[in-house]
mmCIF file of C-alpha atoms and ligand atoms in Angstrom:
data_model
loop_
_atom_site.group_PDB
_atom_site.id
_atom_site.type_symbol
_atom_site.label_atom_id
_atom_site.label_comp_id
_atom_site.label_asym_id
_atom_site.label_seq_id
_atom_site.Cartn_x
_atom_site.Cartn_y
_atom_site.Cartn_z
ATOM 1 C CA MET N 16 0.313 22.810 -16.156
ATOM 2 C CA SER N 17 0.709 19.987 -18.210
ATOM 3 C CA ARG N 18 3.315 17.867 -17.436
ATOM 4 C CA LEU N 19 2.761 14.741 -15.019
ATOM 5 C CA ILE N 20 5.508 13.162 -13.482
ATOM 6 C CA TYR N 21 3.575 9.441 -11.869
ATOM 7 C CA LEU N 22 5.224 8.543 -8.743
ATOM 8 C CA ASP N 23 2.593 6.522 -7.264
ATOM 9 C CA ASN N 24 2.848 3.375 -8.683
ATOM 10 C CA ALA N 25 2.205 1.371 -5.499
ATOM 11 C CA ALA N 26 -1.056 3.038 -5.539
ATOM 12 C CA THR N 27 -1.714 1.811 -9.192
ATOM 13 C CA THR N 28 -0.071 1.640 -12.295
ATOM 14 C CA ARG N 29 -0.433 2.472 -16.026
ATOM 15 C CA VAL N 30 -1.533 -0.651 -18.217
ATOM 16 C CA LYS N 31 0.609 -1.261 -20.624
ATOM 17 C CA ASP N 32 -0.279 -0.833 -24.319
ATOM 18 C CA ASP N 33 0.464 -4.099 -25.472
ATOM 19 C CA VAL N 34 -1.425 -5.318 -22.434
ATOM 20 C CA LEU N 35 -4.328 -3.417 -23.367
ATOM 21 C CA GLN N 36 -4.190 -4.439 -27.001
ATOM 22 C CA GLN N 37 -4.248 -7.987 -26.072
ATOM 23 C CA MET N 38 -7.208 -7.450 -23.867
ATOM 24 C CA LEU N 39 -9.353 -5.458 -26.644
ATOM 25 C CA PRO N 40 -10.289 -8.539 -28.822
ATOM 26 C CA TYR N 41 -12.344 -10.040 -25.537
ATOM 27 C CA PHE N 42 -14.576 -7.085 -25.321
ATOM 28 C CA THR N 43 -15.875 -6.698 -29.158
ATOM 29 C CA GLN N 44 -14.697 -10.067 -30.971
ATOM 30 C CA SER N 45 -14.403 -12.859 -28.707
ATOM 31 C CA TYR N 46 -16.965 -11.897 -26.223
ATOM 32 C CA GLY N 47 -18.740 -15.591 -25.554
ATOM 33 C CA ASN N 48 -19.244 -16.457 -22.038
ATOM 34 C CA PRO N 49 -16.100 -19.134 -21.453
ATOM 35 C CA SER N 50 -18.559 -21.323 -19.773
ATOM 36 C CA SER N 51 -20.544 -21.844 -23.016
ATOM 37 C CA VAL N 52 -20.070 -25.301 -24.874
ATOM 38 C CA TYR N 53 -19.784 -23.864 -28.038
ATOM 39 C CA GLY N 54 -16.930 -23.037 -30.508
ATOM 40 C CA PHE N 55 -17.044 -19.737 -30.318
ATOM 41 C CA ALA N 56 -16.811 -19.592 -26.310
ATOM 42 C CA GLN N 57 -13.989 -21.647 -26.573
ATOM 43 C CA GLU N 58 -11.315 -18.848 -27.759
ATOM 44 C CA ALA N 59 -12.285 -16.794 -25.113
ATOM 45 C CA ARG N 60 -11.964 -20.116 -22.493
ATOM 46 C CA ALA N 61 -8.597 -20.611 -24.166
ATOM 47 C CA ALA N 62 -7.653 -17.372 -23.748
ATOM 48 C CA VAL N 63 -8.562 -17.766 -19.950
ATOM 49 C CA GLU N 64 -6.486 -20.564 -19.703
ATOM 50 C CA LYS N 65 -3.482 -19.267 -21.306
ATOM 51 C CA ALA N 66 -3.976 -16.475 -19.132
ATOM 52 C CA ARG N 67 -3.756 -18.743 -16.045
ATOM 53 C CA THR N 68 -0.456 -20.415 -17.397
ATOM 54 C CA ARG N 69 1.440 -16.699 -17.429
ATOM 55 C CA ALA N 70 0.002 -16.034 -14.054
ATOM 56 C CA ALA N 71 1.370 -19.194 -12.580
ATOM 57 C CA GLU N 72 4.613 -18.862 -14.299
ATOM 58 C CA LEU N 73 5.736 -16.155 -12.636
ATOM 59 C CA ILE N 74 5.987 -18.058 -9.435
ATOM 60 C CA GLY N 75 6.700 -21.331 -10.022
ATOM 61 C CA ALA N 76 3.176 -22.621 -9.784
ATOM 62 C CA THR N 77 0.866 -24.751 -11.697
ATOM 63 C CA PRO N 78 -2.148 -23.430 -13.821
ATOM 64 C CA HIS N 79 -4.996 -25.315 -11.482
ATOM 65 C CA GLU N 80 -3.156 -24.007 -8.673
ATOM 66 C CA ILE N 81 -4.422 -20.345 -9.913
ATOM 67 C CA TYR N 82 -7.903 -18.872 -8.977
ATOM 68 C CA PHE N 83 -8.997 -15.685 -10.638
ATOM 69 C CA THR N 84 -10.688 -12.655 -8.409
ATOM 70 C CA SER N 85 -11.582 -9.411 -8.226
ATOM 71 C CA GLY N 86 -8.094 -8.633 -6.750
ATOM 72 C CA GLY N 87 -6.014 -8.230 -4.396
ATOM 73 C CA SER N 88 -8.440 -7.720 -1.218
ATOM 74 C CA GLU N 89 -10.625 -10.449 -2.509
ATOM 75 C CA ALA N 90 -7.441 -12.627 -2.189
ATOM 76 C CA ASP N 91 -6.855 -11.682 0.842
ATOM 77 C CA ASN N 92 -10.400 -11.854 2.153
ATOM 78 C CA TRP N 93 -10.601 -15.478 0.512
ATOM 79 C CA ALA N 94 -7.310 -17.139 1.768
ATOM 80 C CA LEU N 95 -7.657 -16.204 5.523
ATOM 81 C CA LYS N 96 -11.694 -16.644 6.083
ATOM 82 C CA SER N 97 -11.981 -19.496 4.058
ATOM 83 C CA VAL N 98 -9.052 -21.298 6.047
ATOM 84 C CA VAL N 99 -10.497 -20.208 9.160
ATOM 85 C CA LYS N 100 -13.230 -22.526 8.023
ATOM 86 C CA THR N 101 -11.562 -25.466 7.096
ATOM 87 C CA TYR N 102 -9.340 -25.892 9.573
ATOM 88 C CA ALA N 103 -11.820 -25.098 11.937
ATOM 89 C CA ALA N 104 -11.196 -28.515 13.671
ATOM 90 C CA LYS N 105 -7.144 -27.769 13.827
ATOM 91 C CA GLY N 106 -7.538 -24.905 15.917
ATOM 92 C CA LYS N 107 -8.470 -20.966 15.630
ATOM 93 C CA HIS N 108 -5.126 -19.072 15.765
ATOM 94 C CA ILE N 109 -3.786 -16.830 13.093
ATOM 95 C CA ILE N 110 -0.322 -15.343 13.179
ATOM 96 C CA THR N 111 -0.077 -11.812 10.935
ATOM 97 C CA SER N 112 1.911 -8.734 11.460
ATOM 98 C CA LYS N 113 1.272 -5.336 12.299
ATOM 99 C CA ILE N 114 1.966 -3.981 9.158
ATOM 100 C CA GLU N 115 -0.199 -5.728 6.858
ATOM 101 C CA HIS N 116 -2.529 -3.741 4.247
ATOM 102 C CA SER N 117 -6.621 -3.165 5.688
ATOM 103 C CA ALA N 118 -7.509 -6.035 3.434
ATOM 104 C CA ILE N 119 -5.639 -8.345 5.772
ATOM 105 C CA LEU N 120 -6.218 -6.443 8.957
ATOM 106 C CA LYS N 121 -10.145 -5.635 8.945
ATOM 107 C CA THR N 122 -10.228 -9.068 7.881
ATOM 108 C CA CYS N 123 -8.430 -10.188 10.938
ATOM 109 C CA GLU N 124 -10.594 -7.941 13.088
ATOM 110 C CA LYS N 125 -13.537 -9.666 11.999
ATOM 111 C CA LEU N 126 -12.183 -12.728 12.654
ATOM 112 C CA HIS N 127 -11.404 -12.075 15.642
ATOM 113 C CA ASN N 128 -15.066 -10.686 16.650
ATOM 114 C CA GLU N 129 -16.172 -14.276 15.433
ATOM 115 C CA GLY N 130 -13.718 -16.209 17.888
ATOM 116 C CA VAL N 131 -10.608 -16.286 16.229
ATOM 117 C CA GLU N 132 -7.160 -15.553 18.003
ATOM 118 C CA ILE N 133 -5.196 -13.336 16.106
ATOM 119 C CA THR N 134 -1.582 -12.226 17.330
ATOM 120 C CA TYR N 135 -0.018 -9.233 15.101
ATOM 121 C CA LEU N 136 4.115 -9.434 15.407
ATOM 122 C CA ASP N 137 5.661 -6.300 15.887
ATOM 123 C CA VAL N 138 8.366 -5.156 13.419
ATOM 124 C CA ASP N 139 11.685 -3.070 13.931
ATOM 125 C CA GLU N 140 12.872 0.212 13.007
ATOM 126 C CA ASN N 141 12.968 -1.105 9.381
ATOM 127 C CA GLY N 142 9.826 -2.895 9.278
ATOM 128 C CA LYS N 143 10.798 -6.268 9.775
ATOM 129 C CA ILE N 144 9.030 -8.815 11.590
ATOM 130 C CA SER N 145 11.539 -11.121 13.901
ATOM 131 C CA LEU N 146 11.538 -14.733 13.076
ATOM 132 C CA GLU N 147 12.417 -15.742 16.462
ATOM 133 C CA GLU N 148 8.740 -13.487 17.729
ATOM 134 C CA LEU N 149 7.222 -15.929 14.662
ATOM 135 C CA SER N 150 8.746 -19.218 16.082
ATOM 136 C CA ASN N 151 7.764 -18.409 19.928
ATOM 137 C CA ALA N 152 4.123 -17.337 18.572
ATOM 138 C CA ILE N 153 3.539 -20.344 17.067
ATOM 139 C CA ARG N 154 0.778 -22.813 19.145
ATOM 140 C CA GLU N 155 -0.582 -26.067 18.819
ATOM 141 C CA ASP N 156 -4.038 -24.600 17.478
ATOM 142 C CA THR N 157 -2.220 -22.028 15.055
ATOM 143 C CA ILE N 158 -3.531 -22.802 11.466
ATOM 144 C CA LEU N 159 -1.975 -19.859 9.410
ATOM 145 C CA ILE N 160 0.662 -17.490 9.134
ATOM 146 C CA SER N 161 -0.075 -14.521 7.457
ATOM 147 C CA ILE N 162 2.848 -12.438 6.023
ATOM 148 C CA MET N 163 2.800 -9.545 3.472
ATOM 149 C CA THR N 164 6.140 -10.128 0.762
ATOM 150 C CA ALA N 165 6.602 -6.199 0.726
ATOM 151 C CA ASN N 166 4.782 -3.587 2.523
ATOM 152 C CA ASN N 167 2.995 -1.392 0.536
ATOM 153 C CA GLU N 168 3.802 2.062 2.480
ATOM 154 C CA VAL N 169 7.485 1.730 2.889
ATOM 155 C CA GLY N 170 8.524 -1.109 0.663
ATOM 156 C CA THR N 171 10.406 -3.334 3.312
ATOM 157 C CA LEU N 172 10.830 -7.025 1.929
ATOM 158 C CA GLN N 173 10.049 -9.887 4.660
ATOM 159 C CA PRO N 174 12.153 -12.686 4.950
ATOM 160 C CA ILE N 175 9.780 -15.040 3.225
ATOM 161 C CA LYS N 176 11.842 -17.686 2.684
ATOM 162 C CA GLU N 177 12.867 -18.115 6.348
ATOM 163 C CA ILE N 178 8.894 -17.379 7.276
ATOM 164 C CA GLY N 179 8.249 -20.463 4.810
ATOM 165 C CA ARG N 180 10.478 -22.933 6.129
ATOM 166 C CA ILE N 181 9.613 -22.530 9.840
ATOM 167 C CA ALA N 182 5.825 -22.524 8.938
ATOM 168 C CA HIS N 183 6.395 -25.813 6.848
ATOM 169 C CA GLU N 184 8.474 -27.083 9.961
ATOM 170 C CA LYS N 185 5.662 -26.799 12.371
ATOM 171 C CA GLY N 186 2.699 -27.573 9.545
ATOM 172 C CA VAL N 187 1.086 -24.322 9.672
ATOM 173 C CA LEU N 188 -0.191 -22.922 6.778
ATOM 174 C CA PHE N 189 1.393 -19.980 5.057
ATOM 175 C CA HIS N 190 -0.392 -17.241 3.532
ATOM 176 C CA THR N 191 1.756 -13.991 1.718
ATOM 177 C CA ASP N 192 -0.110 -10.863 0.603
ATOM 178 C CA ALA N 193 2.424 -10.394 -2.230
ATOM 179 C CA VAL N 194 0.562 -7.741 -4.318
ATOM 180 C CA GLN N 195 3.343 -5.336 -4.043
ATOM 181 C CA ALA N 196 6.053 -7.634 -5.022
ATOM 182 C CA TYR N 197 4.381 -9.749 -7.853
ATOM 183 C CA GLY N 198 5.969 -9.591 -11.018
ATOM 184 C CA HIS N 199 8.415 -6.948 -9.202
ATOM 185 C CA ILE N 200 10.837 -9.217 -7.556
ATOM 186 C CA PRO N 201 11.532 -13.194 -7.940
ATOM 187 C CA ILE N 202 9.014 -15.392 -6.184
ATOM 188 C CA ASP N 203 8.830 -19.091 -6.368
ATOM 189 C CA VAL N 204 6.123 -20.556 -4.458
ATOM 190 C CA ASN N 205 8.015 -24.136 -4.061
ATOM 191 C CA GLU N 206 11.372 -22.582 -2.965
ATOM 192 C CA PHE N 207 9.555 -20.067 -0.587
ATOM 193 C CA ASN N 208 7.112 -22.953 1.090
ATOM 194 C CA ILE N 209 4.013 -20.610 0.288
ATOM 195 C CA ASP N 210 0.805 -22.287 0.894
ATOM 196 C CA LEU N 211 -1.615 -19.214 -0.233
ATOM 197 C CA LEU N 212 -0.420 -16.288 -2.038
ATOM 198 C CA SER N 213 -2.336 -12.868 -3.180
ATOM 199 C CA ALA N 214 -1.857 -10.788 -6.015
ATOM 200 C CA SER N 215 -3.447 -8.239 -8.324
ATOM 201 C CA GLY N 216 -3.493 -6.977 -11.724
ATOM 202 C CA HIS N 217 -3.377 -3.126 -11.520
ATOM 203 C CA LYS N 218 -0.668 -3.230 -9.643
ATOM 204 C CA LEU N 219 2.048 -4.439 -12.445
ATOM 205 C CA HIS N 220 0.635 -2.707 -15.296
ATOM 206 C CA GLY N 221 -2.347 -4.724 -15.806
ATOM 207 C CA PRO N 222 -6.156 -3.853 -15.288
ATOM 208 C CA LYS N 223 -7.840 -3.152 -12.050
ATOM 209 C CA GLY N 224 -10.527 -5.581 -10.642
ATOM 210 C CA VAL N 225 -8.891 -8.160 -11.445
ATOM 211 C CA GLY N 226 -6.333 -10.489 -9.566
ATOM 212 C CA ILE N 227 -5.197 -14.368 -8.219
ATOM 213 C CA LEU N 228 -5.152 -16.198 -5.204
ATOM 214 C CA TYR N 229 -2.855 -19.069 -5.379
ATOM 215 C CA VAL N 230 -3.348 -22.090 -3.702
ATOM 216 C CA ARG N 231 -1.127 -25.021 -3.278
ATOM 217 C CA THR N 232 -2.351 -28.629 -4.442
ATOM 218 C CA GLY N 233 -3.695 -30.241 -1.164
ATOM 219 C CA THR N 234 -4.429 -26.815 0.394
ATOM 220 C CA GLN N 235 -8.201 -27.403 1.374
ATOM 221 C CA ILE N 236 -9.971 -24.288 0.848
ATOM 222 C CA GLY N 237 -13.702 -23.388 0.011
ATOM 223 C CA SER N 238 -15.695 -21.564 -2.234
ATOM 224 C CA PHE N 239 -15.696 -17.881 -1.750
ATOM 225 C CA ILE N 240 -18.646 -16.944 -4.076
ATOM 226 C CA ASP N 241 -21.641 -19.205 -3.926
ATOM 227 C CA GLY N 242 -23.295 -19.932 -7.344
ATOM 228 C CA GLY N 243 -22.330 -20.993 -10.736
ATOM 229 C CA ALA N 244 -19.520 -23.799 -11.222
ATOM 230 C CA GLN N 245 -16.685 -21.415 -12.775
ATOM 231 C CA GLU N 246 -13.019 -21.653 -11.307
ATOM 232 C CA ARG N 247 -13.765 -25.133 -10.408
ATOM 233 C CA GLY N 248 -17.024 -24.054 -8.024
ATOM 234 C CA ARG N 249 -14.809 -22.016 -5.854
ATOM 235 C CA ARG N 250 -15.386 -18.238 -6.911
ATOM 236 C CA ALA N 251 -19.047 -18.434 -8.895
ATOM 237 C CA GLY N 252 -19.587 -15.396 -11.179
ATOM 238 C CA THR N 253 -19.293 -15.249 -15.236
ATOM 239 C CA ILE N 254 -15.584 -14.926 -16.247
ATOM 240 C CA ASN N 255 -13.852 -11.673 -16.515
ATOM 241 C CA THR N 256 -11.934 -12.544 -19.853
ATOM 242 C CA PRO N 257 -10.657 -9.141 -20.756
ATOM 243 C CA GLY N 258 -9.620 -8.578 -17.600
ATOM 244 C CA ILE N 259 -8.078 -12.065 -16.919
ATOM 245 C CA VAL N 260 -6.293 -11.859 -20.109
ATOM 246 C CA GLY N 261 -4.829 -8.334 -19.357
ATOM 247 C CA MET N 262 -3.522 -10.231 -15.979
ATOM 248 C CA GLY N 263 -1.971 -12.608 -17.782
ATOM 249 C CA ALA N 264 -0.462 -10.273 -20.052
ATOM 250 C CA ALA N 265 0.636 -8.425 -17.384
ATOM 251 C CA ALA N 266 2.265 -11.324 -15.826
ATOM 252 C CA LEU N 267 4.327 -12.542 -18.702
ATOM 253 C CA TYR N 268 5.569 -8.900 -19.477
ATOM 254 C CA ALA N 269 6.827 -8.712 -16.063
ATOM 255 C CA LYS N 270 8.659 -12.401 -15.867
ATOM 256 C CA GLU N 271 10.436 -11.351 -19.236
ATOM 257 C CA ASN N 272 11.281 -8.140 -17.779
ATOM 258 C CA LEU N 273 11.691 -8.909 -14.175
ATOM 259 C CA ILE N 274 15.527 -8.670 -14.055
ATOM 260 C CA LYS N 275 15.991 -5.366 -16.094
ATOM 261 C CA ALA N 276 13.245 -3.097 -14.452
ATOM 262 C CA LYS N 277 14.471 -4.386 -11.173
ATOM 263 C CA GLU N 278 17.277 -3.296 -11.693
ATOM 264 C CA GLN N 279 16.844 0.061 -13.452
ATOM 265 C CA GLN N 280 14.455 1.204 -10.470
ATOM 266 C CA GLU N 281 16.905 0.239 -8.081
ATOM 267 C CA SER N 282 19.009 2.076 -9.376
ATOM 268 C CA LEU N 283 16.958 5.432 -9.802
ATOM 269 C CA ARG N 284 15.632 4.446 -6.402
ATOM 270 C CA ASP N 285 19.061 5.017 -4.836
ATOM 271 C CA TYR N 286 19.705 7.560 -6.829
ATOM 272 C CA PHE N 287 16.535 9.368 -5.391
ATOM 273 C CA ILE N 288 17.584 8.314 -2.050
ATOM 274 C CA LYS N 289 21.061 9.784 -1.743
ATOM 275 C CA LYS N 290 20.071 13.303 -3.502
ATOM 276 C CA VAL N 291 16.802 13.868 -1.182
ATOM 277 C CA LEU N 292 18.977 12.883 1.715
ATOM 278 C CA SER N 293 22.032 15.092 1.069
ATOM 279 C CA ASP N 294 19.925 18.044 -0.276
ATOM 280 C CA ILE N 295 17.284 18.171 1.807
ATOM 281 C CA PRO N 296 18.519 18.352 5.774
ATOM 282 C CA TYR N 297 16.191 17.165 8.756
ATOM 283 C CA THR N 298 14.889 14.155 6.286
ATOM 284 C CA LYS N 299 15.108 10.575 6.592
ATOM 285 C CA LEU N 300 14.560 7.243 4.453
ATOM 286 C CA ASN N 301 12.022 4.991 6.214
ATOM 287 C CA GLY N 302 12.196 1.450 5.394
ATOM 288 C CA HIS N 303 14.877 -1.223 4.879
ATOM 289 C CA VAL N 304 17.943 0.514 3.135
ATOM 290 C CA SER N 305 18.498 -2.233 0.894
ATOM 291 C CA ASP N 306 16.023 -4.982 1.585
ATOM 292 C CA ARG N 307 13.142 -3.315 -0.150
ATOM 293 C CA LEU N 308 11.076 -2.733 -3.289
ATOM 294 C CA PRO N 309 12.529 -1.612 -6.085
ATOM 295 C CA GLY N 310 10.698 1.008 -7.250
ATOM 296 C CA ASN N 311 9.626 2.069 -3.208
ATOM 297 C CA LEU N 312 11.074 5.488 -1.283
ATOM 298 C CA ASN N 313 9.590 6.809 1.843
ATOM 299 C CA PHE N 314 10.897 9.859 3.267
ATOM 300 C CA THR N 315 10.023 11.743 6.392
ATOM 301 C CA PHE N 316 10.795 16.096 5.788
ATOM 302 C CA SER N 317 10.831 17.226 9.685
ATOM 303 C CA PHE N 318 9.037 19.893 10.046
ATOM 304 C CA ALA N 319 6.886 19.939 7.140
ATOM 305 C CA SER N 320 3.151 18.235 6.878
ATOM 306 C CA GLY N 321 2.912 15.424 5.139
ATOM 307 C CA GLU N 322 -0.517 16.129 3.348
ATOM 308 C CA SER N 323 0.682 19.584 2.583
ATOM 309 C CA LEU N 324 3.578 18.329 0.652
ATOM 310 C CA ILE N 325 1.520 16.023 -1.630
ATOM 311 C CA ILE N 326 -0.729 19.086 -2.025
ATOM 312 C CA LEU N 327 1.853 21.032 -3.469
ATOM 313 C CA LEU N 328 3.653 18.525 -5.238
ATOM 314 C CA ASP N 329 0.270 17.990 -7.320
ATOM 315 C CA GLN N 330 0.835 21.745 -7.645
ATOM 316 C CA ALA N 331 3.810 21.012 -9.600
ATOM 317 C CA GLY N 332 2.701 18.119 -11.524
ATOM 318 C CA ILE N 333 3.852 15.433 -9.299
ATOM 319 C CA CYS N 334 1.842 12.567 -7.794
ATOM 320 C CA ALA N 335 2.886 11.057 -5.033
ATOM 321 C CA SER N 336 1.136 9.893 -1.596
ATOM 322 C CA SER N 337 1.334 10.579 2.183
ATOM 323 C CA GLY N 338 0.413 6.959 4.088
ATOM 324 C CA SER N 339 -1.689 4.145 1.902
ATOM 325 C CA ALA N 340 -4.213 5.386 -0.695
ATOM 326 C CA CYS N 341 -6.434 3.772 1.741
ATOM 327 C CA ALA N 342 -5.710 5.977 4.691
ATOM 328 C CA SER N 343 -5.035 9.172 2.939
ATOM 329 C CA GLY N 344 -8.192 11.380 3.380
ATOM 330 C CA SER N 345 -8.184 9.984 6.940
ATOM 331 C CA THR N 346 -5.956 12.100 9.416
ATOM 332 C CA SER N 347 -4.625 9.355 11.302
ATOM 333 C CA PRO N 348 -1.316 8.421 11.229
ATOM 334 C CA SER N 349 -0.094 5.690 9.218
ATOM 335 C CA HIS N 350 -0.486 2.395 11.533
ATOM 336 C CA VAL N 351 2.714 1.421 9.383
ATOM 337 C CA LEU N 352 5.158 3.978 10.501
ATOM 338 C CA THR N 353 3.815 3.957 13.961
ATOM 339 C CA ALA N 354 4.798 0.674 14.127
ATOM 340 C CA MET N 355 8.162 0.735 12.975
ATOM 341 C CA GLY N 356 8.457 3.472 16.018
ATOM 342 C CA LEU N 357 8.003 6.865 14.888
ATOM 343 C CA SER N 358 5.716 9.239 16.378
ATOM 344 C CA GLU N 359 2.847 10.327 14.767
ATOM 345 C CA LYS N 360 4.156 13.716 14.022
ATOM 346 C CA GLN N 361 6.723 12.223 11.953
ATOM 347 C CA ALA N 362 4.645 9.849 10.527
ATOM 348 C CA GLY N 363 1.948 12.874 9.663
ATOM 349 C CA SER N 364 5.454 14.207 7.702
ATOM 350 C CA SER N 365 6.120 11.491 5.600
ATOM 351 C CA VAL N 366 5.739 10.963 1.757
ATOM 352 C CA ARG N 367 5.829 8.040 0.120
ATOM 353 C CA PHE N 368 7.325 7.986 -3.971
ATOM 354 C CA SER N 369 6.870 4.775 -5.964
ATOM 355 C CA LEU N 370 8.152 4.299 -9.350
ATOM 356 C CA SER N 371 7.822 2.341 -12.753
ATOM 357 C CA ASP N 372 10.133 0.869 -15.197
ATOM 358 C CA GLU N 373 8.664 4.202 -17.344
ATOM 359 C CA THR N 374 9.851 6.609 -14.509
ATOM 360 C CA THR N 375 13.070 8.651 -15.833
ATOM 361 C CA LYS N 376 15.988 10.414 -14.186
ATOM 362 C CA GLU N 377 15.079 13.206 -15.524
ATOM 363 C CA GLU N 378 11.863 12.872 -13.577
ATOM 364 C CA ILE N 379 13.768 12.301 -10.103
ATOM 365 C CA ASP N 380 15.652 15.304 -11.031
ATOM 366 C CA ILE N 381 12.836 17.232 -11.454
ATOM 367 C CA THR N 382 10.949 15.876 -8.276
ATOM 368 C CA VAL N 383 13.737 16.496 -6.174
ATOM 369 C CA GLU N 384 14.080 20.281 -7.245
ATOM 370 C CA GLU N 385 10.464 20.695 -6.415
ATOM 371 C CA LEU N 386 10.947 18.938 -3.201
ATOM 372 C CA LYS N 387 13.483 20.888 -2.586
ATOM 373 C CA ARG N 388 11.218 24.285 -3.086
ATOM 374 C CA ILE N 389 8.332 22.932 -1.418
ATOM 375 C CA VAL N 390 9.766 21.934 2.175
ATOM 376 C CA THR N 391 11.871 24.771 2.588
ATOM 377 C CA LYS N 392 9.030 27.329 2.042
ATOM 378 C CA LEU N 393 6.695 24.425 4.588
ATOM 379 C CA ARG N 394 9.294 24.853 6.808
ATOM 380 C CA GLY N 395 9.449 28.780 6.718
ATOM 381 C CA MET N 396 5.855 28.628 7.972
ATOM 382 C CA SER N 397 6.512 26.226 10.698
ATOM 383 C CA LEU N 398 6.413 28.167 14.284
ATOM 384 C CA GLU N 399 8.096 24.849 15.088
ATOM 385 C CA TYR N 400 10.950 24.459 12.802
ATOM 386 C CA LYS N 401 11.973 28.381 14.150
ATOM 387 C CA ASN N 402 11.704 26.824 17.431
ATOM 388 C CA PHE N 403 14.188 24.627 16.536
ATOM 389 C CA LEU N 404 16.480 26.863 15.057
ATOM 390 C CA ASN N 405 16.768 29.344 17.508
ATOM 391 C CA ASP N 406 17.186 26.432 20.250
ATOM 392 C CA GLY N 407 19.910 25.333 18.207
ATOM 393 C CA LEU N 408 21.797 28.854 18.119
ATOM 394 C CA GLN N 409 20.892 29.249 21.968
ATOM 395 C CA SER N 410 22.768 26.048 22.637
ATOM 396 C CA LYS N 411 25.881 27.025 20.687
HETATM 397 C C1 PLP M 516 -3.261 -2.671 -3.269
HETATM 398 C C2 PLP M 516 -2.859 -3.693 -2.593
HETATM 399 C C3 PLP M 516 -3.809 -4.448 -1.835
HETATM 400 C C4 PLP M 516 -5.274 -4.401 -2.259
HETATM 401 O O1 PLP M 516 -5.220 -4.594 -3.864
HETATM 402 P P1 PLP M 516 -6.519 -4.288 -4.642
HETATM 403 O O2 PLP M 516 -6.671 -5.217 -6.122
HETATM 404 O O3 PLP M 516 -6.396 -2.825 -4.630
HETATM 405 O O4 PLP M 516 -7.706 -4.736 -3.845
HETATM 406 C C5 PLP M 516 -3.893 -5.595 -1.267
HETATM 407 N N1 PLP M 516 -2.346 -5.324 -0.268
HETATM 408 C C6 PLP M 516 -1.243 -5.062 -0.883
HETATM 409 C C7 PLP M 516 -0.384 -4.919 -0.185
HETATM 410 C C8 PLP M 516 -2.032 -3.709 -2.020
HETATM 411 O O5 PLP M 516 -0.669 -3.101 -2.071
#
């Protein structure tokens, strides 16, 4: 089968052809080390600074507030570990949520083992935190609130502006993992009172292995990798010119196309949701129905295993995901879905589809047809489903 329907854009995206074209000269032509002084290297230096401006402009930041990293995971690690160190005199309490990406949760676990107190906020059945619970959790010694802009599994958007306002009022720093949101929905670090923000190139049609940490001017943050003086002495290592140029090009592409891409995906997403819920019984949408990422869908197909669904979809040339890419391969149920109140069984029957601006209506139609066939097949083999149907008949 040569057909490929790629509906796993939350795991990674295709690099845009134009983004790749902009990167290529920095491998074989302007390959100088941007930190070198001679003129030849200054071409690379200028390209890096142009990319920094583009990455900043997408979120209303200034270029000197952008630090390039190896991706979203590094930016998350850096933000949390560094704030704990530089704000130790104020306290050692962090507030986050139960549905963060593992780059935040594992970092929090580690910090907890080192004596940092962590409050993990609950989420409701739609995957939203409560602002009241957040306000009540803030203490004298709270140094940081870290809440993701958008969830990678269910797509739910958090009330980022309100969180920023509360953090600002209480004098607590606000970090947001915006890896899924950056370039997909409008973000303004000033309007939303964001002090630190993580983003990653490969989630918005840029290359893998490059990301940013935005740090608001005045926020104290130490170096993350020690060595050379790159990134104003805060992140050592020879600058990844092609990757950074790609990240900047992707940020510019996203800025110019954001509204169009968002509306196009929202309408395909809602069409997909309507078709699945009307055509396939005993199916439920996970995540907030409207406050969600433009391209995210997450369904529970009762009486069908998510893992089996993924395998059979793959055989039909369709890429989707059960749980997050990091969690698949492990059999433990999604911490996001269970935090939203799903049983382990329901969580294990869930599948995520994530669209891009390259997804077509025809691909959605094919996917829904294949889903109907596959879910029917899997339910036909489920003893639990047979018992469920028999119970239904008897009670009539
Ligand atoms: C993908 C992702 C990350 C990790 O980003 P990398 O660049 O792959 O390290 C972090 N947080 C969220 C929400 C993500 O979706």
